[in-house]
Every structure is written in structure tokens, then in C-alpha cells.
XYZ file of C-alpha atoms in Angstrom:
341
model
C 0.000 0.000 0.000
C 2.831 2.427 1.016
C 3.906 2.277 -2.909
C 0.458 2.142 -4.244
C -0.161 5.787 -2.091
C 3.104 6.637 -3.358
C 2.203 6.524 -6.968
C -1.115 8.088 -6.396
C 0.440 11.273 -4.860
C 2.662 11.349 -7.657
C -0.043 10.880 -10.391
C -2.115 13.904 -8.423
C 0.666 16.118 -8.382
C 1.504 15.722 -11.872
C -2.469 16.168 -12.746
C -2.708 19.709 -10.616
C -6.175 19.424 -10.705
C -6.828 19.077 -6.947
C -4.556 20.216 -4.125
C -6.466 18.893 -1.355
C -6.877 15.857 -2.567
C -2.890 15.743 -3.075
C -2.200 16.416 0.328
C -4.479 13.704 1.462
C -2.917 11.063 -0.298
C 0.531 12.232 1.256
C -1.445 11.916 4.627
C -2.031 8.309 3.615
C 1.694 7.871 2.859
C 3.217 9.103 6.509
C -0.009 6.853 8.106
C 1.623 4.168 5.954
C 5.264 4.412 7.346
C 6.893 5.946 10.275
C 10.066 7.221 7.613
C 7.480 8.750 5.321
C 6.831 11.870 7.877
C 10.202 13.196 6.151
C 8.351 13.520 2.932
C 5.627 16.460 3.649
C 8.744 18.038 5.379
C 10.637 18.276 2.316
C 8.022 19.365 -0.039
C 7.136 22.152 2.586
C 11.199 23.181 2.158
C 11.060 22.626 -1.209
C 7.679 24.412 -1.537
C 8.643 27.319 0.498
C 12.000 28.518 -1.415
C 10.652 28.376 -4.142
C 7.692 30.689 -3.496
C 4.780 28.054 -4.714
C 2.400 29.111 -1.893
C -0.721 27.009 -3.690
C 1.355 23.649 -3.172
C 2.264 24.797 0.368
C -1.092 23.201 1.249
C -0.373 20.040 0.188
C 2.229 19.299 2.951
C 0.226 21.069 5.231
C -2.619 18.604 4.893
C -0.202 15.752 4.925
C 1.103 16.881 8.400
C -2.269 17.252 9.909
C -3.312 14.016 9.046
C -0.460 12.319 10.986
C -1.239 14.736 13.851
C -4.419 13.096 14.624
C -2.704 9.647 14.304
C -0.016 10.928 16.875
C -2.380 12.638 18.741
C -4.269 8.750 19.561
C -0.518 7.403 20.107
C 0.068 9.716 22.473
C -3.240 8.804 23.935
C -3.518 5.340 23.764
C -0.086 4.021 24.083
C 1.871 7.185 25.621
C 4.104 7.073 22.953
C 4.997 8.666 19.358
C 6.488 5.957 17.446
C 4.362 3.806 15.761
C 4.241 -0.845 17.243
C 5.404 -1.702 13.824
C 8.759 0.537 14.701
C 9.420 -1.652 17.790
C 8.148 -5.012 15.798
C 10.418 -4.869 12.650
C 13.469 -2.404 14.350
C 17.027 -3.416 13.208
C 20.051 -3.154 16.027
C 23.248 -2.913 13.729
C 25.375 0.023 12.621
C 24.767 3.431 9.918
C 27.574 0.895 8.176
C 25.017 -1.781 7.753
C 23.031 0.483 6.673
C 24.949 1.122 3.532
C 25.681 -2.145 2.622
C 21.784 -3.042 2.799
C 21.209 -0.275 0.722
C 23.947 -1.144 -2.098
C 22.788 -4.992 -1.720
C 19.351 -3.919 -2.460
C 20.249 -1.940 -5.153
C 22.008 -4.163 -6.540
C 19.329 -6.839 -6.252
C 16.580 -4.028 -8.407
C 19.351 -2.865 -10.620
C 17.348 -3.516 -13.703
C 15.371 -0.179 -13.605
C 18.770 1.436 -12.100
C 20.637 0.075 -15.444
C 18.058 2.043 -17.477
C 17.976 4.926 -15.689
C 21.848 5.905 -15.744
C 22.158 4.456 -19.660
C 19.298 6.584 -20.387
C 21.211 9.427 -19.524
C 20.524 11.824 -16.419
C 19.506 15.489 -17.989
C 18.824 17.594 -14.374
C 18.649 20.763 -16.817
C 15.665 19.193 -19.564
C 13.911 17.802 -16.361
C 13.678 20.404 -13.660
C 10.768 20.797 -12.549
C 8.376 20.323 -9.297
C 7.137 17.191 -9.916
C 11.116 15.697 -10.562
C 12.804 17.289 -7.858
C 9.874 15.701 -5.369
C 10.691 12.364 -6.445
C 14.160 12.637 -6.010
C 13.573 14.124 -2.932
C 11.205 10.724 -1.899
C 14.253 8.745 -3.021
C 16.901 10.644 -0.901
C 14.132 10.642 1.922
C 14.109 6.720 1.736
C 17.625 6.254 1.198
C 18.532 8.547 4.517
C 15.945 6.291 6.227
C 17.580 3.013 5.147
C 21.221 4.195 6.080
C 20.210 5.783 9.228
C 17.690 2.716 10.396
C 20.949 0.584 9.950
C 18.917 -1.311 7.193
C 16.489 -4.407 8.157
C 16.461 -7.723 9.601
C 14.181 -8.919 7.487
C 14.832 -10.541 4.258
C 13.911 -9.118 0.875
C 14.529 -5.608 0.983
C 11.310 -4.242 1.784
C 12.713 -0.789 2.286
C 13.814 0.005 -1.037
C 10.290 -0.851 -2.217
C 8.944 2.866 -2.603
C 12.133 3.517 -4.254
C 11.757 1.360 -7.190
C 8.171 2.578 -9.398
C 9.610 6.125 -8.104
C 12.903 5.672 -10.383
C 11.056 3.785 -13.324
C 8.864 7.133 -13.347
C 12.075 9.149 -13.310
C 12.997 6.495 -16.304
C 9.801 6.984 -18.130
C 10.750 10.983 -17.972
C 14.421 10.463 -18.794
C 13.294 8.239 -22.081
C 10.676 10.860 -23.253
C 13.235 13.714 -23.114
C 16.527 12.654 -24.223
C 17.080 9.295 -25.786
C 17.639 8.023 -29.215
C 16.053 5.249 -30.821
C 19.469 3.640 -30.745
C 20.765 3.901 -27.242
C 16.893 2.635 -26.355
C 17.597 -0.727 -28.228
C 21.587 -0.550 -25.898
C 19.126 0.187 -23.216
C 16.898 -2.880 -23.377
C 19.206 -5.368 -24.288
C 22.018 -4.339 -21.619
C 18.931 -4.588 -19.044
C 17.982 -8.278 -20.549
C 21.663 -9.187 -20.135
C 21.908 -8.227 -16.894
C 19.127 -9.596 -15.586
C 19.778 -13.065 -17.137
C 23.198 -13.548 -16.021
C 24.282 -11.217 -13.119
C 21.160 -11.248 -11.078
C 21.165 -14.951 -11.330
C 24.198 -15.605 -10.148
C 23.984 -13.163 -7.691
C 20.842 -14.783 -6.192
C 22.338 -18.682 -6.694
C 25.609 -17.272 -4.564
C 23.214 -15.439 -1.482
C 20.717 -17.630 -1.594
C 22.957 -20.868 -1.233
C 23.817 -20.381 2.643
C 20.131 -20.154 3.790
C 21.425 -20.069 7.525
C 23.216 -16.706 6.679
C 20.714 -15.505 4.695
C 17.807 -15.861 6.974
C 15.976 -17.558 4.653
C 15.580 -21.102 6.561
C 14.972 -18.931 9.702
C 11.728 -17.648 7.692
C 10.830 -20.649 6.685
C 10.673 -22.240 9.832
C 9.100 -19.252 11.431
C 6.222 -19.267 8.735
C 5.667 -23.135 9.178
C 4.711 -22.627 13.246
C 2.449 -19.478 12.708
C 0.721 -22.158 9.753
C 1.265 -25.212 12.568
C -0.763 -22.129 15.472
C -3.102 -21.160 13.155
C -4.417 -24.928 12.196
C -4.250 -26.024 15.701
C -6.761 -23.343 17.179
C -8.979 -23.543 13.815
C -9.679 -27.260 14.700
C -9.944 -26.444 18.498
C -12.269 -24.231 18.442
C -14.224 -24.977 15.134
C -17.391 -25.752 17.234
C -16.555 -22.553 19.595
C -18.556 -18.990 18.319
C -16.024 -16.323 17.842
C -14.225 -14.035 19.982
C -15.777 -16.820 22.996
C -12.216 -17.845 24.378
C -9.418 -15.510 25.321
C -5.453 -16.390 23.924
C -2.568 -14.420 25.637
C 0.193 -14.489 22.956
C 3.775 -13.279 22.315
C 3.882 -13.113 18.725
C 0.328 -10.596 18.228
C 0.939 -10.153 14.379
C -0.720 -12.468 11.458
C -2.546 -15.366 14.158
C -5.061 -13.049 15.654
C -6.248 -11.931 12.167
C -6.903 -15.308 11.298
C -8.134 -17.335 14.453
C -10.624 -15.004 15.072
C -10.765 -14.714 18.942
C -9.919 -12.382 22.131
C -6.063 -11.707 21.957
C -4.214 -10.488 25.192
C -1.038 -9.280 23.156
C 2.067 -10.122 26.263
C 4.585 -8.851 23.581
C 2.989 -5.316 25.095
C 2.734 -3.575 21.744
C -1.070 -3.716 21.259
C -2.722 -4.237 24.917
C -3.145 -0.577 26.303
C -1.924 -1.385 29.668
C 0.999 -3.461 28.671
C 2.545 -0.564 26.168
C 2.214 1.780 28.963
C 3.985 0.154 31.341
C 8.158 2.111 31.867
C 10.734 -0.042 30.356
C 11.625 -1.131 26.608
C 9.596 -2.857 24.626
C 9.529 -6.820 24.651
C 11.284 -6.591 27.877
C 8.117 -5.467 30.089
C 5.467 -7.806 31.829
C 2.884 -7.367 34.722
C 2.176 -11.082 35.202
C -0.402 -10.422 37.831
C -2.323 -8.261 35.371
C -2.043 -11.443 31.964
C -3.355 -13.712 35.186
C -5.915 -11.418 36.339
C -7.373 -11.831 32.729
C -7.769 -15.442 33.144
C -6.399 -16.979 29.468
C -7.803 -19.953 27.868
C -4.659 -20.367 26.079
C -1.065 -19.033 26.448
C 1.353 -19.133 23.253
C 4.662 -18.766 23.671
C 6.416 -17.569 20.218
C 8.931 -15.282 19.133
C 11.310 -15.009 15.901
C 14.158 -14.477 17.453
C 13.894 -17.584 20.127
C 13.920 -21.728 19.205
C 12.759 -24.696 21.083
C 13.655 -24.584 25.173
C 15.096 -20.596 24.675
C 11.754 -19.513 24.158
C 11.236 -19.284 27.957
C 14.142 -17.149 28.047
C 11.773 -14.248 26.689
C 11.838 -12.105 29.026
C 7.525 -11.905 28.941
C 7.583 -15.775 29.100
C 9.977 -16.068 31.523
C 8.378 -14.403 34.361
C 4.715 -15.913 33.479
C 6.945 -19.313 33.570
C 8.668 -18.498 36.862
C 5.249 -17.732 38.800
C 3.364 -20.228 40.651
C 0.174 -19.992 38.611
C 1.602 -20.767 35.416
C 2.384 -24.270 36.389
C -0.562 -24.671 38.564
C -3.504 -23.690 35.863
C -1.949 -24.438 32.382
C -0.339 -27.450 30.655
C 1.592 -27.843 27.462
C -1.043 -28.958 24.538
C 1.493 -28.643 21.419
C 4.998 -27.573 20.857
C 7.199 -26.123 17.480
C 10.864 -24.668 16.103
C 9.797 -21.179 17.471
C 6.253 -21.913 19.300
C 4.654 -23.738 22.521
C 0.984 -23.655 23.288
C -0.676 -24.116 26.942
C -3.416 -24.927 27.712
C -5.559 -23.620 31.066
C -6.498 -26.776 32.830
């Protein structure tokens, strides 16, 4: 969706036929992704020097749209950054950073290839719409460096990036290429694709246990193996009738349809409010107090018998009631399910 919005604010702005409804869709991009608050801030630079007081609404609007969202975090969950920060959040270095962004690059040169055989023109293209989606691009690629890239595999972040720099393509071809360096153009892109992206992939994707693609795989097998088991349990059960207390509140609760008590305390009200970082807070008494049918122990980042070491599992393992009132029903790679007895 955030590239979908992406495109749409870029078809509006080209059109100029409705301001209001431009800034809206950039509204929908910074509700989309925490990063994409750096793009109305731009524009509104942008915009400002150089005196285009109509488009000055458009990040306007944008920015008052994510003030009511920030307004309910501050609300809700007494904080400004949005679960999904906390959820997907890398720990690594500005240096990884860089090489996730070259990697990823590298992995989507095909448009790249295109764009710098093309031939870059800054004169024959300057204009609004060109310098805001180069300043989208730069606004993503500060994001990646300076978020120390991602954890998770397939380069996710450099997603926006990629329709952006085909339009910046599309522009590029209409202004200043010849029929003949179009053919060079296509055929260098074919080449590439067919040969060096290959064997690029065949080399990364060979060591799955460096790559983090068997850790995926095994991690998308148990939320399958969780989902199944509570669809048969509770087949004859009406929804939303039992509750689950879970440490892995993502894709399951979507799908099982029943009361979730998120312990991973980045959805439960009480839980996110609680002092302390994320994933590291608990208030066993108050997961107890709610009396759960089922308790799921599951994490990404945690296998087999180090699952209790989560800090949220630990201390509802540690405590008295735990062992008294629930018994293990089913175990995975990254999951175990108890049942209240």
C-alpha cells in the first residue's frame, strides 16, 4: 500500500487538478510508514523557497493528518512511534546500513541500469514534480542508512524507491534518448538480468542459515502449525468466545478469530504503557488477572527450550500460577501452546 499511495500522490501532483486531494494522499503515505513523515517536510522546504504558496497546502494537509494519528498514540499508548517501529526495528550500525542499501540496489538494478544508460539530464527535467521524487528517493535512502537497514529478508525498504525511479525512467526516455541507445538500453537490461542477477541470487541464496531464509521458513511453518491447531480447536466454539494471551500478536489473531491479550505489550493498552523497553516489560499479575484460555509462547528471534528465556515468558513461567492452571497442549521450532487446565 505504502507504494500504491506513493504513486497516487505522484499521479495527483503531476495532474494539478486538486490540491487537497494531493495532500491527502501524502497523509495516507506518513499513516503508511513511520520514515514517510520526512516527505511532507521536504516538499514544505522545497515548496517554500521556491515561493509556490498554492502547493504549500499540500504538505500542510499531509502533516495534519499524521497529527491526529499521533495525537491517539500519544493517547492510547503514551508514545509517538508507531508498534510496527518496535516489531520490525534493526540493532546494527549506519555501516550496515549502507551495505543493505547497495545490496538492495544491486538486487533491483534492472530499472537502475536504465535509468543511468538513459542518460541523467537535471537541466531538460527540472521541474516540481522531478525534484519531489528525487527528494522521496533521498528521503528513503537517509531512512535506510540511518535505520541501519532491516532484519528482514527481501529488501522491503527500497520498495517505494523502485516505481519512483522507473517514473524518473519513463521521464528520462521521453526527453533525451535516441532510438538507438533505447535498443543498448533494453538489451544491456535483458543481459543483466539473465546472467548477473542470477548468479547473484544462486551465490546469497545458497547459505540459507546466513541468509535468513531457513529462519523464515521455519518461522512461517509454526504461525501455519498455530493457526491450524486453534482452527480445529475451536471450530465448534462462536467467535471471539475464548481468550489467547500471545507473544507473537501479528498475522494469528487476524486469522483465528478470537480475544487476543497481546504479552509482547505492543497492542494491549496497559501493557505498552507500562516504563521499560519494549519486549522486555510484563505485569504477570495483570495477563493472570485476565484469566487466558490459552497461552502461546512464540517469538522469531527464540527456538525450542530458549523460548522461555523471553523475558515476557519467563516471568509468566517463573510464577506459581503458570504451572498450577496451564499445561503444554502442542509444541514447534519457534512456538509452545498451553493450555488452562
Amino acid at each position: 500500500q505504502y507504494s500504491f499511495f506513493i504513486l497516487l500522490f505522484v499521479f495527483l501532483l503531476k495532474s494539478r487538478s486538486n490540491f487537497l486531494l494531493t495532500g491527502v494522499s501524502l497523509g495516507l503515505i506518513v499513516l503508511s510508514r513511520p520514515e514517510a513523515i520526512l516527505f511532507p517536510v521536504i516538499l514544505f522546504i522545497f515548496y517554500f523557497f521556491r515561493r509556490m504558496k498554492k502547493e504549500l497546502i499540500i504538505p500542510i494537509i499531509g502533516v495534519m493528518i499524521f497529527s491526529t494519528y499521533l495525537i491517539f498514540r500519544i493517547i492510547y499508548y503514551n508514545d509517538i512511534l508507531p508498534n510496527t517501529f518496535y516489531a520490525k526495528q534493526n540493532f546494527g550500525s549506519f555501516r550496515d546500513g549502507i551495505f543493505y542499501l547497495i545490496n538492495g540496489l544491486f538486487l533491483y538494478f534492472g530499472p537502475l541500469l536504465g535509468f543511468v544508460v538513459s542518460g541523467f539530464n537535471y537541466e531538460k527535467m527540472k521541474n516540481g514534480l522531478s525534484t519531489t521524487i528525487y527528494a522521496f528517493i533521498l528521503g528513503q535512502i537517509f531512512f535506510i542508512i540511518w535505520a541501519t537497514g532491516d532484519w528482514m529478508v527481501g529488501y522491503r525498504f527500497l520498495f517505494p524507491i523502485v516505481p519512483l525511479i522507473l517514473i524518473l525512467l519513463i521521464f528520462t526516455i521521453k526527453i533525451n534518448i535516441s532510438i538507438l541507445r533505447l535498443i543498448f538500453l533494453v538489451l544491456a537490461t535483458i543481459i543483466f538480468n539473465t546472467f548477473v542477477l542470477r548468479s547473484y541470487l544462486k551465490l546469497n541464496l545458497a547459505d540459507t542459515d546466513k541468509s535468513g531464509f531457513k529462519e523464515i521458513e521455519v518461522m512461517g511453518k509454526d504461525y501455519v502449525s498455530v493457526t491450524n491447531f486453534f482452527k480445529k480447536e475451536l471450530s465448534k466454539l462462536p467467535k471471539y468466545s475464548l481468550k489467547i494471551a500471545l507473544t507473537e500478536a501479528g498475522f494469528i489473531p487476524f486469522v483465528i478469530e478470537q480475544n487476543i491479550l497481546d504479552i509482547s505489550n505492543l497492542n494491549d493498552k496497559y501493557l505498552a504503557r507500562l516504563p521499560g523497553a519494549h519486549f522486555n516489560k510484563i505485569d504477570v499479575d495483570y495477563v493472570f488477572s485476565k484469566e487466558p484460555d490459552y497461552i502461546v509462547f512464540m517469538n522469531s528471534f527464540f527456538y525450542n527450550d530458549d523460548l522461555i528465556s523471553y523475558p515476557p515468558n519467563l516471568a509468566l513461567y517463573s510464577d506459581k500460577r503458570f504451572k498450577d492452571q496451564y499445561k503444554e497442549v502442542k509444541r514447534g521450532n519457534s512456538f509452545i501452546i498451553y493450555k488452562r487446565i
